[in-house]
Structures are given as structure tokens and as C-alpha cells.
Amino acid sequence: MSEWLIDRFSDYAKRDFLAQSEASYTYSELAEFTRRYSDYFAGQGIQAGDVVTLEADYSMSSIASLFALFRLKTIVAPITNVSDAELKRRRSAVNAKWNVRPDGDAPLPELALIGAPETTHPLVEQLIASNSPGLILFSSGSTGKPKAMIHDVDQLLNTFSKKRSRPRRILIFLLFDHIGGLNTLFNALASGALIVVPPSRDPNAVAKAIQHHQVNLLPASPTFLNLLLISGAQRNFDLSSLRFITYGTEPMPESLLLRLKAALPKVAFIQTFGTSETGISQTISQSSSSTRIKISDPDTEHQIVNGELWLRSKTQILGYLNHDMSRFTEDGWFKTGDIVEQSANGFLTIKGRREDVINVGGEKVSPLEVESTLLEIPEVADCLVYGEPNVITGQIVAAEIVLRTGALVDLKKFRRTVKQYCRKYLSPYKVPARITFNSATRFNERYKKNRNQR
């Protein structure tokens, strides 16, 4: 049962649990808030098996609400930073009965009864029968309607039960409704770490929080880490307390990793891997300067089928509430959609998403490979590579480039420079046929490049 983690709050009672703005809280206070909210929710009529949407980002109130709802054996769907229309769609997709909206200035979260669902989804009935709380996560929706996927919370949390006490300081960056963000949260709570919540996800705000709270561990996406470099925050703030940066959610261009390592030479860079469907798997990076990894998780199996990585784990979802299970095989393998190469020593290199591969007259092009080459050019701060329709070849390689601050170039001449550089290191069909320039990096709410919405 997931109660073991709530009990651990009391074990770490005197430790600092959360630092946010000028406020700080101990694990003892987290335990008390969780008990108080459990009593409040139960008193208002929330029962085991109810589906509850939790509108929140990280705070004492939101984290206590999450665990109070787990304690009551409800099925919780965290939702962060979406429009009112999208919030309504997600409530409908999960057939929610209640909505909880924590308010840091209020003694208790705002609670609303949305309605009484006429039917109960079979997967919700399965959780009720097993007496386990549930967690519903949504896909990013970059290629269509977000999928609502449901986890057994006990299975998910029990993988953290053997975590040893490690009073580290972790800045929590990935979103509260994202598997990577929740993985960081559960890992921190299981080990008694201090969680630092920055006032915003702006690179300077994050760097300032690292400096002020002497953060040891930063989990982030490659897109954000490049924004950190572009902002110059690593020069303007003291980041010497950082020991580890973990990165995932999207592939890392190798040349960007080398830039990061040069800017922060004392930091160990560790690539993580996981999916919302299967959870985050333990991995080993070949080195801080390498994008090669091994999946070393005893709870996860993997295989490569036609170049695609397939996973099967103990923490994978029970299923989707609003989508078919076509990405799962009959024997439980999840087709991740990630194209990988395996080296002789067993390390994997993630080449990118299958749906992002560009088809130039039958030749396949990985956007990640082209982006890594472009980032080797000193004047290029960031770039986005994608396929563009073409009547002759089907698609061409297109690149959107962000120049470094202060780079004085003639754009027409620089296009030629870029193509000449790419021709040295890439096959002709991989060289960008169309190059445009943008003033800033474009990314989605999860700080990932989105090649399907330009």
C-alpha cells in the first residue's frame, strides 16, 4: 500500500521538505497538512473510487492534496496550466466527479462537486476492487487529442520504497501533471530531500533559486538547458552547488550536451528515460559527455523491434480511458515510438521520434542529427529541424535557427555558410533546403520542441 510513503513524512519530521519563495515547510508540516486535508475531503463527501481533477502546480497545498486524495483511495488527475476549454475537455475525458483547486493563501483547498457520473469506467472499477488509489496522466497532445492514461498508484509508488535517506536539495522543474515531474517528487519524498520550487520556470529564476537554496540536483529538458545557456544565467549566478543535472523528455543533441558540459564542467549529466505509459526507468549514462544510455531497471524490460524501442514494466498503465490500446502488444509490450541504435557494448542512442523522421525521396532523416550539426556552428544558439512538404521529394529538410545574442551576420550569406558547413558532415539529402530565422526558441508548455505545431 502507498501508505508507507505518507508514514515516511513522519520519519523525516524535522527535515525541511519544501522551499518556495520566502516560505519553507518541514516534513512534519506536510504530514499534518495531509491528515487535515484527508479529513476535510472525506467530510465533504469524497469517497474511494471517485475521480478527482486536481488543478495545481507545486506547492505545500497541492502536494498535501495529492497525498490526501491518495489516502482516500481516489483516482486523481493532476492538471497544470491549461486553458478553461482544455480543462473542461479533460474533466469530461476522465468522467470526473470532483475538482480540487489548492490555494496557498487559504487554509483549505477549494473543492467543487462537478457532477455524479452515470457510469464507471472498467479501469476505475478495477482500482476500486483492488483497494488502490489511481493516478491519471494526460499525453501532451502534440499529435492529436491528449490521451488519458490511468496508473495504479500502489504499483507506481512501491518502486520508490527502497530509496535510502538522502537529504539532498532538488529543484523541481518538470510539471506537476507530468510523469517526469511526479517521478522527481516521489523520489525526493522517499529519500527525505528538500524540494525547491522556483517562482517561475524562467532560466534566471531557476538559476537564482539554485544559488539561493544551494541546490544539488536539477532535472530538466534539453530545451530548457539550452535556454539556460542562451540566457547566460550560468554566468550571472553561482551554480557551484549543482552536482547533477538529469535530462530527458526529449532527445539531447550531442553538440548541445558538449556545450553544457563546457559551461558546467563540475556537473555530472545523466540522461533519464521513461514514458507516461511505462513510468521512468533507471538508466546508466555512458559518461557525462555521451548521449548513450543503458536501461538498468530491474522492473523494466526492453527490446528493439525494427529500430523502435519497446518497453514492458511493472509500473505501466492499466490502460487509456479515452483511447484504444493499439500501442501495446497482446503480451504487454509498449511501442514507445522512439527510434534507437544499440552499440556493441549494449548502450542505446536515442535518434528521435518515429513520427518526426523526415522522408526525403525515400531517404530517412533524423531531425536530431541535423540539429546537432547546426549547433556546432558558433553563431547558432538554437534550432528546430522539421520536414516540409515538397511536390518532388515528398518532404525537404527545413531548419529554423535562433542566432546567438550579438551575432552580426548577413542572413543571406549566413544561409550559405550553414549549408556549406552541413555538407561537410551530412549526406546531401540531410542538408537543410530551407533555412529561416527566429528571434527566440519556440517550445511547448513542457519545455519540449514541438515539430508538429510550428
XYZ file of C-alpha atoms in Angstrom:
454
model
C 0.000 0.000 0.000
C 1.139 3.583 -0.692
C 0.645 4.480 2.999
C 4.339 3.677 3.549
C 5.324 6.930 1.822
C 2.895 9.025 3.872
C 4.285 7.334 7.004
C 7.769 8.321 5.901
C 6.794 12.010 6.195
C 6.756 11.468 9.973
C 10.099 9.640 9.871
C 11.657 12.767 8.341
C 9.623 15.076 10.597
C 12.364 17.572 11.499
C 13.784 17.904 7.987
C 12.933 20.750 5.663
C 10.576 19.493 2.979
C 9.733 22.454 0.739
C 11.228 25.854 -0.042
C 9.096 28.169 -2.164
C 9.519 31.941 -2.413
C 10.053 33.079 1.164
C 8.130 30.180 2.702
C 9.545 26.891 3.947
C 7.921 23.783 5.397
C 9.066 20.657 7.212
C 8.062 17.048 6.648
C 6.161 17.246 9.927
C 4.024 20.032 8.456
C 3.474 18.000 5.278
C 2.222 15.077 7.394
C -0.124 17.405 9.276
C -1.458 19.065 6.102
C -2.057 15.642 4.537
C -4.054 14.457 7.576
C -6.059 17.684 7.725
C -6.917 17.595 4.033
C -7.882 13.906 4.209
C -10.394 14.679 6.960
C -11.695 17.714 5.053
C -12.164 15.870 1.760
C -13.856 12.924 3.469
C -16.119 15.271 5.397
C -17.227 16.898 2.156
C -18.217 13.528 0.693
C -15.228 12.400 -1.377
C -15.066 8.604 -1.335
C -12.808 5.805 -2.533
C -13.072 5.366 -6.292
C -14.151 8.946 -7.002
C -12.325 10.586 -9.898
C -10.901 13.959 -8.835
C -9.223 16.561 -11.037
C -6.518 18.479 -9.176
C -5.788 21.893 -10.724
C -2.352 22.695 -9.399
C 1.332 23.280 -9.740
C 3.838 22.517 -6.976
C 3.084 23.924 -3.518
C 2.592 22.636 0.002
C -1.173 22.701 -0.542
C -1.071 20.830 -3.873
C 1.311 18.100 -2.685
C -0.664 17.590 0.531
C -3.888 17.472 -1.524
C -2.425 14.821 -3.815
C -1.451 12.528 -0.957
C -4.656 13.180 0.983
C -6.610 12.044 -2.072
C -4.358 9.006 -2.466
C -5.026 8.216 1.181
C -8.770 8.201 0.477
C -8.208 5.756 -2.441
C -9.484 8.191 -5.056
C -8.313 8.424 -8.673
C -6.502 11.751 -9.121
C -5.921 13.607 -12.392
C -3.432 16.476 -11.850
C -3.857 19.280 -14.401
C -1.389 22.147 -14.764
C -1.545 25.330 -16.853
C -4.234 24.540 -19.404
C -6.980 26.697 -20.877
C -10.517 26.606 -19.498
C -11.661 24.789 -22.639
C -8.930 22.148 -22.276
C -9.711 21.765 -18.566
C -13.346 21.077 -19.443
C -12.302 18.505 -22.067
C -10.054 16.700 -19.613
C -12.703 16.607 -16.909
C -15.068 15.061 -19.429
C -12.450 12.562 -20.645
C -11.924 11.162 -17.141
C -15.583 11.459 -16.082
C -14.542 13.491 -13.038
C -16.859 13.854 -10.067
C -14.864 16.423 -8.090
C -12.438 19.252 -8.754
C -9.838 20.421 -6.222
C -8.014 23.726 -6.612
C -5.414 24.365 -3.874
C -4.827 27.960 -2.815
C -1.652 28.737 -0.927
C -3.342 31.618 0.907
C -6.381 29.619 2.025
C -6.436 27.184 4.957
C -8.142 24.510 2.843
C -8.260 23.793 -0.906
C -11.222 24.952 -2.979
C -13.476 21.974 -3.630
C -16.267 21.671 -6.184
C -18.687 18.844 -6.986
C -18.703 18.661 -10.796
C -21.407 16.034 -11.097
C -22.327 12.430 -10.485
C -21.063 10.239 -13.373
C -23.710 7.917 -14.772
C -21.229 5.111 -15.421
C -17.882 3.980 -14.023
C -15.055 3.098 -16.389
C -13.973 -0.572 -16.104
C -10.404 0.506 -15.247
C -11.706 2.633 -12.384
C -13.763 -0.351 -11.224
C -10.560 -2.415 -11.342
C -8.814 0.023 -8.993
C -11.789 0.109 -6.647
C -11.751 -3.690 -6.483
C -8.014 -3.708 -5.693
C -8.442 -1.034 -2.982
C -5.712 1.078 -4.581
C -5.664 4.783 -5.405
C -5.185 5.816 -9.030
C -3.344 8.455 -10.994
C -4.471 9.766 -14.385
C -1.924 11.473 -16.626
C -2.500 13.094 -19.996
C -0.247 12.904 -23.019
C 0.977 16.250 -24.329
C -1.478 16.085 -27.211
C 1.095 17.311 -29.741
C -0.210 14.913 -32.387
C -3.903 14.896 -31.529
C -6.333 14.700 -28.601
C -4.496 14.101 -25.290
C -4.763 10.508 -24.123
C -5.895 9.919 -20.541
C -3.858 7.074 -19.047
C -4.508 5.533 -15.666
C -1.898 4.169 -13.235
C -2.232 2.019 -10.136
C -0.608 4.321 -7.553
C 0.497 1.485 -5.281
C 2.433 -0.141 -8.136
C 3.944 3.206 -9.112
C 4.998 4.263 -5.613
C 6.276 0.907 -4.432
C 9.250 1.201 -6.790
C 10.492 4.021 -4.513
C 10.122 2.090 -1.251
C 13.776 1.003 -1.150
C 15.120 4.536 -1.591
C 17.574 5.370 1.150
C 17.570 8.557 3.186
C 19.487 11.236 1.240
C 18.955 14.814 2.412
C 19.706 16.397 -0.958
C 18.343 19.662 -2.341
C 16.368 19.116 -5.536
C 14.890 21.825 -7.719
C 11.627 20.563 -9.134
C 11.155 21.771 -12.692
C 9.074 19.351 -14.777
C 5.326 19.899 -14.447
C 3.102 18.605 -11.653
C 0.991 16.695 -14.187
C 3.978 15.134 -15.974
C 5.418 11.671 -15.244
C 8.928 13.152 -15.022
C 7.852 15.812 -12.531
C 5.970 13.337 -10.360
C 8.905 10.922 -10.523
C 11.123 13.693 -9.113
C 8.556 14.425 -6.407
C 8.145 10.792 -5.326
C 11.900 10.216 -5.384
C 12.504 13.310 -3.246
C 9.827 12.381 -0.700
C 11.032 8.789 -0.405
C 14.585 9.943 0.352
C 13.716 12.901 2.595
C 15.119 15.545 0.263
C 14.396 19.260 0.277
C 12.279 20.270 -2.715
C 12.941 23.746 -4.097
C 10.152 25.336 -6.165
C 11.307 28.319 -8.264
C 8.926 31.300 -8.633
C 8.769 30.591 -12.370
C 10.440 28.367 -14.959
C 12.348 31.289 -16.432
C 16.066 30.363 -16.657
C 17.157 33.303 -14.486
C 14.538 32.497 -11.840
C 15.663 28.874 -11.797
C 19.352 29.846 -11.571
C 18.635 32.297 -8.760
C 16.784 29.580 -6.826
C 19.707 27.177 -7.328
C 22.105 29.779 -5.951
C 19.902 30.806 -3.011
C 18.993 27.295 -1.848
C 22.281 25.598 -2.795
C 20.508 23.070 -4.987
C 22.399 19.824 -5.735
C 20.161 18.261 -8.391
C 18.341 19.820 -11.343
C 16.045 17.644 -13.502
C 15.158 19.410 -16.771
C 14.650 19.053 -20.512
C 17.348 19.680 -23.144
C 15.292 22.597 -24.473
C 15.311 24.297 -21.075
C 19.001 23.613 -20.508
C 19.785 25.331 -23.791
C 17.602 28.274 -22.749
C 19.703 28.421 -19.581
C 22.863 28.713 -21.688
C 21.334 31.278 -24.038
C 20.242 33.460 -21.090
C 23.749 33.486 -19.610
C 22.271 32.540 -16.224
C 25.143 30.120 -15.589
C 27.483 33.147 -15.637
C 25.233 35.540 -13.716
C 24.507 33.218 -10.780
C 26.605 30.917 -8.633
C 25.668 27.375 -9.640
C 28.615 25.713 -7.908
C 26.323 23.744 -5.574
C 24.988 21.738 -8.540
C 26.326 18.189 -8.618
C 23.877 16.527 -11.002
C 21.688 17.532 -13.919
C 19.325 14.881 -15.209
C 17.740 15.377 -18.599
C 15.012 13.628 -20.511
C 11.510 14.111 -22.016
C 13.106 14.637 -25.469
C 16.375 13.633 -27.186
C 19.526 15.627 -26.406
C 21.633 16.834 -29.379
C 25.181 15.638 -28.702
C 26.694 19.023 -29.531
C 24.350 20.702 -27.021
C 25.477 18.258 -24.325
C 29.090 19.200 -25.061
C 28.198 22.890 -24.771
C 26.536 22.237 -21.421
C 29.473 20.219 -20.139
C 31.877 23.019 -21.139
C 29.744 25.614 -19.332
C 29.272 23.456 -16.195
C 32.352 21.199 -16.091
C 31.878 20.028 -12.479
C 28.329 18.809 -13.046
C 27.533 15.179 -13.851
C 24.972 14.968 -16.663
C 22.716 11.923 -16.509
C 20.194 11.016 -19.176
C 16.901 9.597 -17.923
C 14.318 7.716 -19.946
C 10.683 6.906 -19.498
C 7.185 7.356 -20.825
C 3.872 8.305 -19.255
C 2.691 4.810 -20.172
C 5.519 2.841 -18.536
C 6.967 5.165 -15.885
C 10.555 6.406 -15.552
C 13.180 3.661 -15.803
C 16.544 3.570 -14.056
C 19.345 4.238 -16.548
C 23.130 4.436 -16.738
C 24.779 7.101 -18.904
C 27.990 6.048 -20.630
C 29.509 9.364 -19.493
C 28.568 12.977 -18.824
C 29.602 13.814 -22.378
C 27.739 10.958 -24.042
C 24.090 10.594 -25.022
C 24.355 6.795 -24.840
C 22.422 5.049 -22.075
C 21.634 1.613 -20.721
C 18.283 0.746 -19.170
C 19.316 -0.828 -15.871
C 15.943 -1.096 -14.149
C 15.002 -4.491 -12.663
C 11.335 -3.562 -13.122
C 11.664 -2.767 -16.837
C 12.295 -4.993 -19.862
C 13.245 -3.579 -23.239
C 13.739 -4.779 -26.787
C 14.340 -3.148 -30.171
C 11.929 -4.024 -32.972
C 12.649 -2.604 -36.442
C 14.707 0.129 -34.835
C 11.957 1.106 -32.381
C 12.343 0.783 -28.610
C 9.691 -1.331 -26.902
C 9.260 -1.407 -23.109
C 7.421 -3.585 -20.634
C 7.421 -2.559 -16.977
C 5.818 -3.245 -13.615
C 4.779 0.405 -13.443
C 2.997 0.662 -16.761
C -0.544 1.930 -17.049
C -3.655 -0.158 -16.640
C -4.877 1.408 -19.879
C -6.324 4.505 -21.528
C -9.679 5.973 -20.555
C -10.286 7.569 -23.955
C -8.162 5.693 -26.462
C -7.551 2.219 -27.823
C -4.575 0.091 -26.742
C -3.039 -0.279 -30.200
C 0.390 0.885 -28.974
C 0.513 -2.146 -26.669
C 1.035 -5.689 -27.897
C -1.078 -8.558 -26.629
C 1.765 -9.668 -24.352
C 2.186 -6.212 -22.801
C 4.983 -4.540 -24.767
C 4.605 -0.776 -25.253
C 5.770 0.625 -28.585
C 7.454 3.861 -27.480
C 7.785 5.433 -30.930
C 11.448 6.205 -30.173
C 13.991 5.222 -32.802
C 17.213 3.893 -31.234
C 20.551 2.396 -32.180
C 22.356 -0.117 -29.975
C 26.150 -0.231 -29.816
C 28.237 -3.379 -29.402
C 28.573 -2.764 -25.650
C 24.806 -2.560 -25.196
C 24.379 1.202 -24.883
C 21.434 2.831 -26.652
C 21.408 6.073 -28.612
C 18.006 7.704 -28.993
C 17.738 9.082 -32.519
C 14.333 10.732 -32.186
C 10.630 10.078 -32.555
C 9.358 7.886 -35.372
C 6.728 10.474 -36.337
C 9.417 13.191 -36.596
C 11.553 11.320 -39.154
C 11.761 13.275 -42.424
C 11.326 11.303 -45.660
C 13.312 12.928 -48.470
C 12.630 10.946 -51.626
C 12.685 7.689 -49.668
C 15.771 8.614 -47.596
C 15.140 8.898 -43.845
C 16.468 11.924 -41.951
C 16.624 12.285 -38.164
C 15.962 15.930 -37.151
C 18.148 15.369 -34.075
C 21.222 14.601 -36.204
C 20.771 17.771 -38.262
C 20.133 19.882 -35.137
C 23.286 18.561 -33.501
C 25.282 19.554 -36.577
C 23.744 23.029 -36.695
C 24.538 23.601 -33.015
C 28.225 23.090 -33.781
C 28.176 26.403 -35.675
C 29.289 29.131 -33.219
C 26.680 31.689 -34.310
C 23.759 29.262 -33.779
C 22.169 29.450 -30.317
C 19.304 27.066 -31.018
C 17.475 25.450 -33.901
C 14.435 23.410 -34.836
C 14.555 20.954 -37.741
C 11.425 19.511 -39.314
C 10.038 18.137 -42.541
C 8.280 20.397 -45.011
C 6.069 19.116 -47.878
C 7.623 19.054 -51.344
C 5.970 18.029 -54.616
C 9.084 16.293 -55.954
C 10.685 14.540 -52.962
C 7.657 14.313 -50.687
C 9.478 16.280 -47.994
C 12.506 18.506 -47.624
C 14.575 19.277 -44.543
C 13.720 22.687 -43.100
C 15.557 24.441 -40.277
C 14.547 27.346 -38.072
C 17.588 28.982 -36.485
C 17.992 31.273 -33.478
C 21.220 33.257 -33.623
C 23.383 33.920 -30.608
C 22.925 37.321 -28.981
C 25.331 39.756 -30.592
C 25.949 37.611 -33.671
C 26.337 40.090 -36.542
C 25.738 38.194 -39.742
C 24.360 38.867 -43.175
C 21.444 36.430 -43.232
C 21.729 35.680 -46.941
C 25.438 34.915 -46.651
C 24.945 33.028 -43.410
C 22.440 30.683 -45.060
C 25.188 29.718 -47.489
C 27.634 29.299 -44.592
C 25.199 26.978 -42.803
C 24.653 24.834 -45.891
C 28.356 24.642 -46.616
C 29.046 23.506 -43.040
C 26.299 20.880 -43.186
C 27.599 19.499 -46.482
C 30.905 18.695 -44.747
C 29.297 16.437 -42.165
C 25.921 15.334 -43.548
C 24.730 13.433 -46.590
C 23.352 15.783 -49.287
C 19.712 14.842 -48.646
C 20.100 15.781 -44.945
C 21.289 19.328 -45.631
C 18.513 21.867 -44.864
C 16.941 23.001 -48.111
C 15.057 25.802 -46.393
C 16.506 27.937 -43.594
C 14.570 30.579 -41.684
C 15.482 32.660 -38.650
C 13.564 33.342 -35.469
C 14.265 35.700 -32.592
C 13.586 33.148 -29.850
C 13.313 29.428 -29.245
C 9.817 28.010 -29.616
C 8.698 25.239 -27.282
C 5.563 23.880 -25.652
C 4.396 24.099 -22.037
C 6.553 21.082 -21.133
C 9.703 22.771 -22.467
C 9.959 20.381 -25.385
C 10.391 21.161 -29.054
C 7.163 20.521 -30.899
C 7.762 19.859 -34.564
C 4.076 19.385 -35.298
C 2.976 22.906 -34.313
C 5.195 25.492 -35.932
